[in-house]
PDB file of C-alpha atoms in Angstrom:
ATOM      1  CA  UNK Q   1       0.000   0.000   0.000  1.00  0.00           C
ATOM      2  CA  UNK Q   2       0.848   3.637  -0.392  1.00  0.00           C
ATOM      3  CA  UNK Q   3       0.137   4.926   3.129  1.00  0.00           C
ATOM      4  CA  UNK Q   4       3.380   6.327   3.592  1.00  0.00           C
ATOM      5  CA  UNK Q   5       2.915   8.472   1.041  1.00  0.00           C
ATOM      6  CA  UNK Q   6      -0.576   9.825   2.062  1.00  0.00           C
ATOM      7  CA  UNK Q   7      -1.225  12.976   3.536  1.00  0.00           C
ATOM      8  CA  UNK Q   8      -5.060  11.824   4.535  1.00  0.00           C
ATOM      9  CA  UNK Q   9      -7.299   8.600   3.985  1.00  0.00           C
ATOM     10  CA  UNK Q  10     -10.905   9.637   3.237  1.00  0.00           C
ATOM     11  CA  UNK Q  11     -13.837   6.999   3.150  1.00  0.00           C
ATOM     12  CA  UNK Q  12     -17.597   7.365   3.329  1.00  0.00           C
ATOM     13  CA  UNK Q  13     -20.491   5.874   5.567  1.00  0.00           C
ATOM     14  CA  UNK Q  14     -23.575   3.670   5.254  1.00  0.00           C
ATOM     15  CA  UNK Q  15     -24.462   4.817   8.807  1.00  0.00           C
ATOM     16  CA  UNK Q  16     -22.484   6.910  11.748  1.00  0.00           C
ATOM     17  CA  UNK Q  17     -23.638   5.618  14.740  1.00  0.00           C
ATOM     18  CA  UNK Q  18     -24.205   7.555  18.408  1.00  0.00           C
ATOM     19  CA  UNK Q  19     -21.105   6.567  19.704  1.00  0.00           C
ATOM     20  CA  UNK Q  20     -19.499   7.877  16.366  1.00  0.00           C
ATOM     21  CA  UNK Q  21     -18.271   4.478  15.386  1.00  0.00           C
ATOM     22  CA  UNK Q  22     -18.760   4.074  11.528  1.00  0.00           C
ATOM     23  CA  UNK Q  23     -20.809   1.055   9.591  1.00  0.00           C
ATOM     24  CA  UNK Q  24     -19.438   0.805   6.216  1.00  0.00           C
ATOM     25  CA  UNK Q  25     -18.385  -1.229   3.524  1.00  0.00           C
ATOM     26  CA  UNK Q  26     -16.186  -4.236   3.782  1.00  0.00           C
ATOM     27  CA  UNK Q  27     -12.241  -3.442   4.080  1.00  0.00           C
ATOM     28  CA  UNK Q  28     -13.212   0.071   6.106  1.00  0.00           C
ATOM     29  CA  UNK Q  29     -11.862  -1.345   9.445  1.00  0.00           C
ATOM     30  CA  UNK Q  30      -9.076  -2.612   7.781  1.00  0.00           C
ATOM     31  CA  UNK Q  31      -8.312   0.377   6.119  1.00  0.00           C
ATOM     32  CA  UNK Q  32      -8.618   2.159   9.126  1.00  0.00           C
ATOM     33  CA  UNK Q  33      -6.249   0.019  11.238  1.00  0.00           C
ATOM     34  CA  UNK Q  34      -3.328   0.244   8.511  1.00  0.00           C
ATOM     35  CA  UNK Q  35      -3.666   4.061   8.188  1.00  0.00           C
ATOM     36  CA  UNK Q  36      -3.413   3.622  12.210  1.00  0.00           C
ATOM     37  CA  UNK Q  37      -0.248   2.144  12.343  1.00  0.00           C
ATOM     38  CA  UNK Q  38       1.059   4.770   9.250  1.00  0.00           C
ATOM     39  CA  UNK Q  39      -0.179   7.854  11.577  1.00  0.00           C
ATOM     40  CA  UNK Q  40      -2.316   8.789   8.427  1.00  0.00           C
ATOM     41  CA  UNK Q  41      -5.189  10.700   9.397  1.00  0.00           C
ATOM     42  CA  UNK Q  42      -8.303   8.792   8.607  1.00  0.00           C
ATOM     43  CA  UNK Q  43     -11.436  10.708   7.625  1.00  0.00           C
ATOM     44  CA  UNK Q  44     -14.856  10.012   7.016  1.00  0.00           C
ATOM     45  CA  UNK Q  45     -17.285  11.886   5.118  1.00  0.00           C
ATOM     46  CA  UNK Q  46     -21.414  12.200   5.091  1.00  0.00           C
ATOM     47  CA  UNK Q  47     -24.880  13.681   5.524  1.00  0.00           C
ATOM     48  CA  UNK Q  48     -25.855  14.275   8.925  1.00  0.00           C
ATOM     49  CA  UNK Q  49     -28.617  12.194   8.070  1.00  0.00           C
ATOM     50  CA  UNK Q  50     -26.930   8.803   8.270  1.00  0.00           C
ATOM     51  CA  UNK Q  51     -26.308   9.407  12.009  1.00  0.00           C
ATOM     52  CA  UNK Q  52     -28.066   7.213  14.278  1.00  0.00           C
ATOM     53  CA  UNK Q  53     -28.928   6.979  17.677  1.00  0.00           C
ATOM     54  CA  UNK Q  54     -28.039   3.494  17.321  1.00  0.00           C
ATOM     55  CA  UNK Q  55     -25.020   1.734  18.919  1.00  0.00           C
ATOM     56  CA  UNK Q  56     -23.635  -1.200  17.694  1.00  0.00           C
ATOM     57  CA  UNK Q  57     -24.186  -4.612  20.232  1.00  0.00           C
ATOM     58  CA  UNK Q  58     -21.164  -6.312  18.689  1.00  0.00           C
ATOM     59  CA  UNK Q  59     -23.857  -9.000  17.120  1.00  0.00           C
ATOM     60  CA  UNK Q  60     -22.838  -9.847  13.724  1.00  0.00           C
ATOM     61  CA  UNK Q  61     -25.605 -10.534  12.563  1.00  0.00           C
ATOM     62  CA  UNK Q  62     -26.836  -6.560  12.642  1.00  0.00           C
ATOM     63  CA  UNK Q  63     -24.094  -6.782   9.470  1.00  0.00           C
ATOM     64  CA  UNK Q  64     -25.318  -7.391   5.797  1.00  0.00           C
ATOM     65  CA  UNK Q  65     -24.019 -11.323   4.973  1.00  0.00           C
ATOM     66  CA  UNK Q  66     -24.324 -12.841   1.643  1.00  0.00           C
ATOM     67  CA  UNK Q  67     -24.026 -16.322   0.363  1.00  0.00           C
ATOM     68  CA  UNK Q  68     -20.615 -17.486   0.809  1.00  0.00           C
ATOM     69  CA  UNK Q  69     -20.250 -18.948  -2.611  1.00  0.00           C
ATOM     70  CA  UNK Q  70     -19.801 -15.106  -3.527  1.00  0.00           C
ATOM     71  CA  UNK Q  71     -16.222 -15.624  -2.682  1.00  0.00           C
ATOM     72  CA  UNK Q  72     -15.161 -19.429  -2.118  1.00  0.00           C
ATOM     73  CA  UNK Q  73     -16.251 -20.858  -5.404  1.00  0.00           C
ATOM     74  CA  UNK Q  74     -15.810 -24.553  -3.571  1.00  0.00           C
ATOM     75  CA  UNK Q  75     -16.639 -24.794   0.255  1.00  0.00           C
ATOM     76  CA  UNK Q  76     -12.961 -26.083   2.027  1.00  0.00           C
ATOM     77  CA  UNK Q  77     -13.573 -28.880   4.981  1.00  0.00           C
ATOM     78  CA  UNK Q  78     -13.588 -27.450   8.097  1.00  0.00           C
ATOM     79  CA  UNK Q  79     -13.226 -23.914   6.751  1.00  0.00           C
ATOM     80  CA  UNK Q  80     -16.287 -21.825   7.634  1.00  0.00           C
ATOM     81  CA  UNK Q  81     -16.782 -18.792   4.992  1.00  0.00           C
ATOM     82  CA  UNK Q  82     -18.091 -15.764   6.098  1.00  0.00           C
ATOM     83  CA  UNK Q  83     -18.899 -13.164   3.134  1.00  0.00           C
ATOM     84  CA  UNK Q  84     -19.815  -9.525   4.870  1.00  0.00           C
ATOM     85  CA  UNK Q  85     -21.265  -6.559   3.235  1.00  0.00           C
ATOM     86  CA  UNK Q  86     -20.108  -4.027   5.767  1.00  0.00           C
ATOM     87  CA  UNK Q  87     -17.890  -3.516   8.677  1.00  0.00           C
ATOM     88  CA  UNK Q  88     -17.364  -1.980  11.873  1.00  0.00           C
ATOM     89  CA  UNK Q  89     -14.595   1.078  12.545  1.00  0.00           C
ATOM     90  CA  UNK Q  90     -14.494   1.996  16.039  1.00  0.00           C
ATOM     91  CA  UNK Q  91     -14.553   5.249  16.583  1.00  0.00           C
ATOM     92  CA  UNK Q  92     -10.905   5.972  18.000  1.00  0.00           C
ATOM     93  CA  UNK Q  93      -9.771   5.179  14.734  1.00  0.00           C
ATOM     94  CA  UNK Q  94     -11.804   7.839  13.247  1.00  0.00           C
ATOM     95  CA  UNK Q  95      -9.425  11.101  13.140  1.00  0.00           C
ATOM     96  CA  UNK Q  96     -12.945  13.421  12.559  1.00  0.00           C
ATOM     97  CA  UNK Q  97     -16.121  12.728  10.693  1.00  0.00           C
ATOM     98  CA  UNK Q  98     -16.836  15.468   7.853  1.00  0.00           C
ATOM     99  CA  UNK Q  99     -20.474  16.788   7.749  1.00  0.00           C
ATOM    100  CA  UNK Q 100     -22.709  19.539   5.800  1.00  0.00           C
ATOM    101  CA  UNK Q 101     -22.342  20.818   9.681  1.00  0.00           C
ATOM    102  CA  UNK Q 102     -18.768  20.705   9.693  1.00  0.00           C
ATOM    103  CA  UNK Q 103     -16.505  18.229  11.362  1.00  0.00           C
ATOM    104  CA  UNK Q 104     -18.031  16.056  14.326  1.00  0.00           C
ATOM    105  CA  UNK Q 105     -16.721  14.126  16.813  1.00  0.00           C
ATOM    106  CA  UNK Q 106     -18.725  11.818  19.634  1.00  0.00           C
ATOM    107  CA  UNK Q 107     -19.266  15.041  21.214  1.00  0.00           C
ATOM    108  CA  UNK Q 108     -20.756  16.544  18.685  1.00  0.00           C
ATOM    109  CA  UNK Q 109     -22.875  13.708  17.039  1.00  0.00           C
ATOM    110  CA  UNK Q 110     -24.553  13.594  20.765  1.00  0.00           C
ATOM    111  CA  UNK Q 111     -25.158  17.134  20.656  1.00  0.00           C
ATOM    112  CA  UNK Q 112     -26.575  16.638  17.386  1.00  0.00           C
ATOM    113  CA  UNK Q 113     -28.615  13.451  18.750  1.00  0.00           C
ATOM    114  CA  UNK Q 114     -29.802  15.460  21.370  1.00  0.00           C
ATOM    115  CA  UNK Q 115     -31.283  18.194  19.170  1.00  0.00           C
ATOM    116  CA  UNK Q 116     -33.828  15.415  17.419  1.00  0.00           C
TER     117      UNK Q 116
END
């Protein structure tokens, strides 16, 4: 990857949720993690109106799955295939999230909550 070389890495969101972690699409975590460990800012950008006042339980099953054939053409014994839409990025990975508003933080997306 080329993280070295970035000055910023900017993604979007399917949904920002209360506690300002992010639900987006698969590889988003990940993405987030490596531009961690490069101390490259990570951005995110959307509409206020994909904030929730939803948290996240940490069930999986609250994640888009689709068949697994989608990515394992033949099923591998003892090998259980998983094939997620979206993913989780906690918010402390999150260096702001971008908004018609500005940028927010968990401090301001409860503010913002709040205001509902």
């Amino acid at each position: 990857m080329f993280l070295s070389q970035c000055q910023a890495v900017v993604v979007g969101a399917d949904t920002v949720l209360a506690n300002g972690d992010v639900i987006n699409k698969a590889g988003t975590a990940l993405l987030a993690w490596a531009a961690r460990g490069h101390k490259v800012p990570f951005y995110v950008l959307c509409e206020t109106l994909k904030i929730s006042s939803r948290t996240w339980s940490g069930d999986l099953a609250q994640l888009e799955e689709k068949e697994a054939g989608e990515v394992m053409e033949e099923p591998i014994e003892g090998v259980t295939t998983r094939n997620f839409y979206f993913d989780l990025t906690v918010s402390r990975l999150i260096t702001s999230i971008i908004t018609e508003r500005g940028p927010m933080g968990r401090r301001e997306i409860k503010q913002l909550l709040s205001s509902y």
